[in-house]
PDB file of C-alpha atoms in Angstrom:
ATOM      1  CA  UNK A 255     -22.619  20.664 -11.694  1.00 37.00           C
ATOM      2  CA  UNK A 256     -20.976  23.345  -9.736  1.00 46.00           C
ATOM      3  CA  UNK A 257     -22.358  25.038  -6.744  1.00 45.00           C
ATOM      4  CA  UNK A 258     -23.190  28.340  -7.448  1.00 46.00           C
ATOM      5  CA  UNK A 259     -23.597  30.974  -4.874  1.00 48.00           C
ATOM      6  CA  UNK A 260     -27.333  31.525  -5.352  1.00 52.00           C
ATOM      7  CA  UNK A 261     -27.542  35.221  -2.889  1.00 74.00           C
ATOM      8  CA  UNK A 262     -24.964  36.627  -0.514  1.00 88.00           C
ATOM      9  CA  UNK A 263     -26.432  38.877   2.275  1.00 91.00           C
ATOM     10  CA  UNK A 264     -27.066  42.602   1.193  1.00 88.00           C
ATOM     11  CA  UNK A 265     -24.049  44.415   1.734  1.00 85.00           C
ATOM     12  CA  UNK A 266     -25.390  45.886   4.591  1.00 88.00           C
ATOM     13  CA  UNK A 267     -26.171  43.015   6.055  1.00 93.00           C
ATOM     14  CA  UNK A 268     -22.530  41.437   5.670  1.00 94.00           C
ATOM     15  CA  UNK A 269     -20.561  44.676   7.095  1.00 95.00           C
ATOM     16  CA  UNK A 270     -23.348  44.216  10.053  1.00 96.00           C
ATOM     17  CA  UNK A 271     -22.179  40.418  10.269  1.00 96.00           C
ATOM     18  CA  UNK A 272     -18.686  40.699  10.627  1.00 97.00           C
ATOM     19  CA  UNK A 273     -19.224  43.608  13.288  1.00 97.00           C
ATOM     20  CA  UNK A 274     -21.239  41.846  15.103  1.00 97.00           C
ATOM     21  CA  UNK A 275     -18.088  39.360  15.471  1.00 97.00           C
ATOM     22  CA  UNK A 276     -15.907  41.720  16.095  1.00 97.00           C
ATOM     23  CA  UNK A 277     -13.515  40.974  12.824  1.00 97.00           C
ATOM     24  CA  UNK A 278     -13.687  45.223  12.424  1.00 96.00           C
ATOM     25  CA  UNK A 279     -11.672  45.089  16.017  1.00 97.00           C
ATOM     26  CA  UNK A 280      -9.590  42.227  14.752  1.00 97.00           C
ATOM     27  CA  UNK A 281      -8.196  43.991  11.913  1.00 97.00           C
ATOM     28  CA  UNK A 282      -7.844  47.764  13.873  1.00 97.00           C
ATOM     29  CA  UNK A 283     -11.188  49.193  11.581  1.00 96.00           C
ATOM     30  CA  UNK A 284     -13.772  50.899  12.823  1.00 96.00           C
ATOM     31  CA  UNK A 285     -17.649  49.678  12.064  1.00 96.00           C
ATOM     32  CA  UNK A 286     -18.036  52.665   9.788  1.00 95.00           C
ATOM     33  CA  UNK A 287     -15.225  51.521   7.300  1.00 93.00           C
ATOM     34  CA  UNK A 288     -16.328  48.186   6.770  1.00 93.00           C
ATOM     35  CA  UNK A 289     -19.905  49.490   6.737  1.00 92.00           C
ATOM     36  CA  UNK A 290     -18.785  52.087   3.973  1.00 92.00           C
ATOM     37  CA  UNK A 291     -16.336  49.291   2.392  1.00 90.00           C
ATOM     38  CA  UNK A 292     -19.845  47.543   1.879  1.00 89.00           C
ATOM     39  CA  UNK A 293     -21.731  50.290   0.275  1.00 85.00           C
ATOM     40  CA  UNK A 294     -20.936  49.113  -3.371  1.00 71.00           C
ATOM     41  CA  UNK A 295     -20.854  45.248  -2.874  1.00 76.00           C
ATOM     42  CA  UNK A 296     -24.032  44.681  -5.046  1.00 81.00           C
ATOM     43  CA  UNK A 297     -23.955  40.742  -4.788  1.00 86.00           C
ATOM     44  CA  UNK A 298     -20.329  40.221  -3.672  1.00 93.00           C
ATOM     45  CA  UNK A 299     -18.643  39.075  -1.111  1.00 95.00           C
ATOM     46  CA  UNK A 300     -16.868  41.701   1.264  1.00 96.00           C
ATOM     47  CA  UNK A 301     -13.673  40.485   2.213  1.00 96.00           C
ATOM     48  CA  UNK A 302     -11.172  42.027   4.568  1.00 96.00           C
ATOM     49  CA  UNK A 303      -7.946  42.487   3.495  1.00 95.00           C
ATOM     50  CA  UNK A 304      -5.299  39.005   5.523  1.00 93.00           C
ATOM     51  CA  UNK A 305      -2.629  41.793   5.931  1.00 94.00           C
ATOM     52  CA  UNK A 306      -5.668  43.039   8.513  1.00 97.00           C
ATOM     53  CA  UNK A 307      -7.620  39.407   9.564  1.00 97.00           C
ATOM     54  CA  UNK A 308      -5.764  36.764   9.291  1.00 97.00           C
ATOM     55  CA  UNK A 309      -6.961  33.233   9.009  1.00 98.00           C
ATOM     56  CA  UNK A 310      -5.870  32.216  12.254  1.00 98.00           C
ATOM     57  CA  UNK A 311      -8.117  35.016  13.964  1.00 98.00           C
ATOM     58  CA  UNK A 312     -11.230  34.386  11.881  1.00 98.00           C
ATOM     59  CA  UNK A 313     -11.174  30.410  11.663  1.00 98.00           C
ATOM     60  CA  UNK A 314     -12.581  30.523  15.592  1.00 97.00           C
ATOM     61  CA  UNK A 315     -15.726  32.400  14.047  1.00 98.00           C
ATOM     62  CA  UNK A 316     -16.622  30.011  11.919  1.00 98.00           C
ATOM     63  CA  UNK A 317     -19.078  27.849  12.896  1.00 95.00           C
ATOM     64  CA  UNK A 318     -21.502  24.615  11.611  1.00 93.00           C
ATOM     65  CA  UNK A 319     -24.207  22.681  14.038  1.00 90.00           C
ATOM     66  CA  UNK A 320     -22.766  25.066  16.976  1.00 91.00           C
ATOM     67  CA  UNK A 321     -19.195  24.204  16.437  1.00 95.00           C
ATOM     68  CA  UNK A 322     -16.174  26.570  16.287  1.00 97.00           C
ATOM     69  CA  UNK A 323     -14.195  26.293  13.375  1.00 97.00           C
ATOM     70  CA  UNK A 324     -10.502  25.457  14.036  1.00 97.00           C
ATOM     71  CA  UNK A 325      -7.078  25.564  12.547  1.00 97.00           C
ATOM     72  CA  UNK A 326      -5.174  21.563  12.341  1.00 96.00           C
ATOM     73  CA  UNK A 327      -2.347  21.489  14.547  1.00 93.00           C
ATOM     74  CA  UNK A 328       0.285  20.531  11.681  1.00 92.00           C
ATOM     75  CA  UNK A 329      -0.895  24.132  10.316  1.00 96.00           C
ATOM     76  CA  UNK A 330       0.648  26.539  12.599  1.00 95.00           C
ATOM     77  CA  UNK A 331       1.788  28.508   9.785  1.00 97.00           C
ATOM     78  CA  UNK A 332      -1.487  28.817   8.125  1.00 97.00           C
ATOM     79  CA  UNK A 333      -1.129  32.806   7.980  1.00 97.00           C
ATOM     80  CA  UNK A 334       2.084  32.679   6.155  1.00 96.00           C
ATOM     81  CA  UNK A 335      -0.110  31.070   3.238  1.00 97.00           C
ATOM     82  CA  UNK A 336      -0.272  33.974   0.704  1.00 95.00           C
ATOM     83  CA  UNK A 337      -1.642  34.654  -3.326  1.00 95.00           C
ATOM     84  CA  UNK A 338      -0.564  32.870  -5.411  1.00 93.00           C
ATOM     85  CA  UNK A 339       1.420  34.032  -8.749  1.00 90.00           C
ATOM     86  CA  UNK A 340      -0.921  34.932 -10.986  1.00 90.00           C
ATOM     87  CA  UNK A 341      -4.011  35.436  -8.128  1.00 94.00           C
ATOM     88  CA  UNK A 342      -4.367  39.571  -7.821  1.00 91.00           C
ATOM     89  CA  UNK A 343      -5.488  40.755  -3.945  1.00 94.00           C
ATOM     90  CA  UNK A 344      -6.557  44.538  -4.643  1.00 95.00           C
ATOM     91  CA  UNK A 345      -4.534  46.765  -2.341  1.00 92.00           C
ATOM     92  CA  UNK A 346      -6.919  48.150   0.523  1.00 92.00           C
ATOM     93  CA  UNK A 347      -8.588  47.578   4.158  1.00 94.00           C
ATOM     94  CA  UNK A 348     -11.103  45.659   2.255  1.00 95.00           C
ATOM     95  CA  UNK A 349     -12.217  44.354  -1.599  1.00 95.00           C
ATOM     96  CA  UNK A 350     -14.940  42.808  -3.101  1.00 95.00           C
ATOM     97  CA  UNK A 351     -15.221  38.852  -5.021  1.00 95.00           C
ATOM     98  CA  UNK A 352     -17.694  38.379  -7.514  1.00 94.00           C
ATOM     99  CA  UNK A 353     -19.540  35.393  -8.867  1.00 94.00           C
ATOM    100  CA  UNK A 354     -18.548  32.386  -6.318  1.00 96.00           C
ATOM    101  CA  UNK A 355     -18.134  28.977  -7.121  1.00 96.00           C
ATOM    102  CA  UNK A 356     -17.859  25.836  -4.970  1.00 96.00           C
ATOM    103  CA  UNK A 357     -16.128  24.128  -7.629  1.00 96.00           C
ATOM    104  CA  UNK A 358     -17.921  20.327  -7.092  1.00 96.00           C
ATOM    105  CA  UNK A 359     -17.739  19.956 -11.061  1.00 96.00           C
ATOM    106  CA  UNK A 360     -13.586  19.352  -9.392  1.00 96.00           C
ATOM    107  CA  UNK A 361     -14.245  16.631  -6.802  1.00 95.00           C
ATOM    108  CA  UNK A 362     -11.265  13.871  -7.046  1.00 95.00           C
ATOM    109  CA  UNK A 363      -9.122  15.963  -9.013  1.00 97.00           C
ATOM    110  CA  UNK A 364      -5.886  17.238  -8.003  1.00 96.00           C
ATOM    111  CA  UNK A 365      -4.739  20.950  -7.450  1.00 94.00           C
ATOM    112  CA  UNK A 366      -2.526  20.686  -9.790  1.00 92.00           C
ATOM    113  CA  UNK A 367      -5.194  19.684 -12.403  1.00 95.00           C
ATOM    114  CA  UNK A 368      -7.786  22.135 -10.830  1.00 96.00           C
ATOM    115  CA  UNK A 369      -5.716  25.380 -11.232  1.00 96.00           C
ATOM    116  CA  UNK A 370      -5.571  25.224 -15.244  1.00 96.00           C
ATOM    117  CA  UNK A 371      -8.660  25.046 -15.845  1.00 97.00           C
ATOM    118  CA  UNK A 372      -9.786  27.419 -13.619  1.00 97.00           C
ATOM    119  CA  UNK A 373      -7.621  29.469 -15.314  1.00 96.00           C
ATOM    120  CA  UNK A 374      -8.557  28.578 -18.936  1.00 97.00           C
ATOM    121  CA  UNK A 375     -12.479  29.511 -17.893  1.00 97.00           C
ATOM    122  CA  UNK A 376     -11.060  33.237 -17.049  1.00 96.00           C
ATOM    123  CA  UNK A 377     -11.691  32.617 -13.421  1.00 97.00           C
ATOM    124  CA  UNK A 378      -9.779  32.919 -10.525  1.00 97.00           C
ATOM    125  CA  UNK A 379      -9.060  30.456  -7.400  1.00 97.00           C
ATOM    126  CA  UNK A 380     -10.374  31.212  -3.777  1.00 98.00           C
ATOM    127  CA  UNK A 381      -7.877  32.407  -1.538  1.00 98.00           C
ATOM    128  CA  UNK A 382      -7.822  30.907   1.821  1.00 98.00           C
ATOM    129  CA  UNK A 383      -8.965  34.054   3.335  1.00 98.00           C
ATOM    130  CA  UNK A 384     -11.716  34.641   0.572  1.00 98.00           C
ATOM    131  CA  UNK A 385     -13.371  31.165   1.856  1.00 98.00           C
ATOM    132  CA  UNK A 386     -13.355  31.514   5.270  1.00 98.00           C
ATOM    133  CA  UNK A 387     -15.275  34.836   4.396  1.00 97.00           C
ATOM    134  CA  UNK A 388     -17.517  33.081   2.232  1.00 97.00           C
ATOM    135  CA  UNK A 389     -18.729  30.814   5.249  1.00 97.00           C
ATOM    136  CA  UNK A 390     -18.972  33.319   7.226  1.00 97.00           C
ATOM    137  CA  UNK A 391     -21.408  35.162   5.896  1.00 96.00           C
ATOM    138  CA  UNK A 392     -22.825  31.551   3.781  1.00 95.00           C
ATOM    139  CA  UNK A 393     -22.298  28.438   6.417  1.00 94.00           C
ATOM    140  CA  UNK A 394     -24.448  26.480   4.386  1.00 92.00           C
ATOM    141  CA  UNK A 395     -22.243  26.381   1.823  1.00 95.00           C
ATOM    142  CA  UNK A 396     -20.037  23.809   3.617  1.00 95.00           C
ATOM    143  CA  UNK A 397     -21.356  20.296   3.447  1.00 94.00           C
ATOM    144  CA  UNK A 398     -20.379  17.264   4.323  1.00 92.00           C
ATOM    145  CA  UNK A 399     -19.120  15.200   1.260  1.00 91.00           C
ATOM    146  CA  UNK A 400     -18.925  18.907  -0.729  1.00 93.00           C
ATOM    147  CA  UNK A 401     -16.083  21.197   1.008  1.00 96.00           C
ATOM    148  CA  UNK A 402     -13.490  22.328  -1.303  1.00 97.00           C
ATOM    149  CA  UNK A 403      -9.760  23.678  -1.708  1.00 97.00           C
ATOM    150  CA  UNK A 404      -8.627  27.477  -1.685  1.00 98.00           C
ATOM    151  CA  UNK A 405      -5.589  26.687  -4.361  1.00 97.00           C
ATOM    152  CA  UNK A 406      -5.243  30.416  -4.302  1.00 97.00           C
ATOM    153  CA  UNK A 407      -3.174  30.470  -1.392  1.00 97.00           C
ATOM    154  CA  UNK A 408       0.594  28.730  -1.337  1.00 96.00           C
ATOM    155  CA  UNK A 409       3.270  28.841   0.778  1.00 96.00           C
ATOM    156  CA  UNK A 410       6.635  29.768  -0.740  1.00 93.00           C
ATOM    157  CA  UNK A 411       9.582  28.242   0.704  1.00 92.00           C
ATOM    158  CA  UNK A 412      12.740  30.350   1.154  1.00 91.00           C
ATOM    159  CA  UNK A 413      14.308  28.557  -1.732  1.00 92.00           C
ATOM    160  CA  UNK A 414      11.649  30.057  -4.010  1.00 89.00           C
ATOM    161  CA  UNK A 415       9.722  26.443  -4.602  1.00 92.00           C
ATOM    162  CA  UNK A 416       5.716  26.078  -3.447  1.00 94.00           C
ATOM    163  CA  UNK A 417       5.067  24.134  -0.296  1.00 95.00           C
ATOM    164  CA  UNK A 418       3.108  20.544  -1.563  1.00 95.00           C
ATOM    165  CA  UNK A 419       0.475  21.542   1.025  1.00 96.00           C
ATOM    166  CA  UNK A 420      -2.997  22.964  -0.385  1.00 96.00           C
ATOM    167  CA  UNK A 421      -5.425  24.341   2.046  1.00 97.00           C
ATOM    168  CA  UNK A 422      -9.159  23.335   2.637  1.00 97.00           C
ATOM    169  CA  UNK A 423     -11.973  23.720   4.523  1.00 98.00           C
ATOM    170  CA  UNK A 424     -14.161  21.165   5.250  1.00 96.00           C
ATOM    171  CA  UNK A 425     -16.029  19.590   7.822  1.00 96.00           C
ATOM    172  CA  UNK A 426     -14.403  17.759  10.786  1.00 94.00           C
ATOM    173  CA  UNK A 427     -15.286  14.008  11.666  1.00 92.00           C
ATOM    174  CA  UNK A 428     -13.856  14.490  15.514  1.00 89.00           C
ATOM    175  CA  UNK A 429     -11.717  11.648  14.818  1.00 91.00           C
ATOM    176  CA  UNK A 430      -7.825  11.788  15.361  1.00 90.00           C
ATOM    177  CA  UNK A 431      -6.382  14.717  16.798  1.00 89.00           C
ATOM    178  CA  UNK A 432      -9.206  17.040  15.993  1.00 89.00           C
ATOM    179  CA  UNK A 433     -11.002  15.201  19.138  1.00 90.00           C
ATOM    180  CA  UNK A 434     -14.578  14.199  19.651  1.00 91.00           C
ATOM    181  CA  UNK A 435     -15.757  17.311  21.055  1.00 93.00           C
ATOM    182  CA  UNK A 436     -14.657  19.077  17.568  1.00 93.00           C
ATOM    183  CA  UNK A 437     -17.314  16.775  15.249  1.00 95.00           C
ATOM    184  CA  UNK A 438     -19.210  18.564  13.105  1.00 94.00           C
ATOM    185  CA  UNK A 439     -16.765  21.964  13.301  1.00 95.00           C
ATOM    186  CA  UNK A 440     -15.688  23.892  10.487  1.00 97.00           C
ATOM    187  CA  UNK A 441     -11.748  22.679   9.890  1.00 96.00           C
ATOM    188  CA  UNK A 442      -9.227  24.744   8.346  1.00 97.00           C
ATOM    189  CA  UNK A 443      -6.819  22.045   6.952  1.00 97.00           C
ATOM    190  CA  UNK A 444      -4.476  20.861   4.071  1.00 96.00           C
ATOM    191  CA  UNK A 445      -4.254  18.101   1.268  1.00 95.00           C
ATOM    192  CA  UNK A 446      -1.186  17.752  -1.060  1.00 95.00           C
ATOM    193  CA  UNK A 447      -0.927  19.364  -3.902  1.00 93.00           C
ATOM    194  CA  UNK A 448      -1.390  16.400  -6.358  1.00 94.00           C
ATOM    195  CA  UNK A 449      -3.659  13.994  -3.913  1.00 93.00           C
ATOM    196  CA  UNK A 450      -7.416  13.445  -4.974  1.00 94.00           C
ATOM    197  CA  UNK A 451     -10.154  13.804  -2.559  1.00 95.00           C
ATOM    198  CA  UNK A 452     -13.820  12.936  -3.615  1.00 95.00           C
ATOM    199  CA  UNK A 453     -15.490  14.686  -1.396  1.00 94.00           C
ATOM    200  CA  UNK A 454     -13.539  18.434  -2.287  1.00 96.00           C
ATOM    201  CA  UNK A 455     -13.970  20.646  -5.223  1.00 96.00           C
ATOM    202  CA  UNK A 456     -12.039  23.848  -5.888  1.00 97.00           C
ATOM    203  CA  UNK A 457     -13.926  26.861  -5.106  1.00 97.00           C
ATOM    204  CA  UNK A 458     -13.448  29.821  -7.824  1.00 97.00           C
ATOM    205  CA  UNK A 459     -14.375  33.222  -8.308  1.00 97.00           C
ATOM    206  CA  UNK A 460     -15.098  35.361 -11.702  1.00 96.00           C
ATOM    207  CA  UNK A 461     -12.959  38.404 -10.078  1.00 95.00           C
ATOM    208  CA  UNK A 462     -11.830  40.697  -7.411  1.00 96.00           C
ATOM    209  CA  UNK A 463     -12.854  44.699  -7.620  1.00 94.00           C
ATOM    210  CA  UNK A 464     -11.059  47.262  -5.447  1.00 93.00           C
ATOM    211  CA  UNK A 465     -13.668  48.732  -3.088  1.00 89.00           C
ATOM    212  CA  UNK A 466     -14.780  52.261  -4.856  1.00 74.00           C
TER     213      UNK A 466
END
């Protein structure tokens, strides 16, 4: 069965999070327009707009068992991963995602499966972005053995064709390049669009709402 986001923080409470970590400063807001972004959030998740934070600025907040979240090397272009076709970003500073989804019911499928029937259900796939938001206000909802894929985000190649690469967030073993010291961090990585990976669903959403 799925994981299903039981409670986000209050509104108030997630504007007041990413303050307090300074992602307002990050993307040039002040406090009082991500507070007021917030106002009407009922129980969704507040997300700042990539144009504003991108990935590569907010991965280093992350954090799980006192470890920084981190970027793989191989992923230097992580912020030039946008929506996909299809996958509607409301125009803005900041919008609102409603009803998330872990997506564990997807473990060892591929992308390429995963996406359809997301689709068929009227949902809509996690952006990168949209996760890394997720875990920052929800850490918890990263666990070892149950991370998942953001197959809302693609890169498109400059001949027009999707790069294979999918990314993910999971949980970092410190082996390999990641390093001992980085065991136990929050990893922003990739898997190929039609590998299989036990261990990561496909995290969804029911929609995305401009913010009033």
């Amino acid at each position: 069965m799925s994981f299903v986001l039981g409670a986000l923080p209050t509104p108030t409470a997630q504007a007041e999070r990413l303050v307090a970590l300074g992602v307002h400063e990050i993307a040039g807001l002040a406090p009082a327009e991500l507070r007021d972004s917030a106002a009407g959030a009922g129980g969704a998740l507040l997300v700042v707009s990539p144009g504003l934070a991108p990935v590569s600025a907010l991965a280093p907040l992350l954090a799980h068992h006192g470890r920084p979240g981190f970027v793989v090397p191989d992923m230097t272009d992580v912020d030039a991963f946008g929506p996909l076709d299809g996958v509607p970003v409301p125009d803005g500073p900041a919008y609102l995602v409603e009803d998330l989804q872990r997506g564990d019911e997807m473990a060892n499928w591929s992308a390429d499966e995963a996406l359809p029937a997301i689709t068929a259900a009227g949902r809509t796939p996690l952006t990168l972005g949209e996760g890394v938001h997720w875990l920052l206000q929800c850490p918890g909802v990263l666990e070892r053995n149950r991370c998942f894929m953001t197959i809302g985000s693609r890169l498109r190649r400059p001949s027009g064709a999707l790069d294979a690469r999918i990314p993910a967030l999971w949980i970092s073993n410190g082996t390999g390049r990641d390093g001992r010291e980085r065991r136990d961090a929050p990893k922003v990585g990739w898997c190929w669009a039609g590998n299989r990976h036990t261990w990561l669903g496909f995290a969804s959403a029911r929609r995305r709402v401009p913010v009033a």
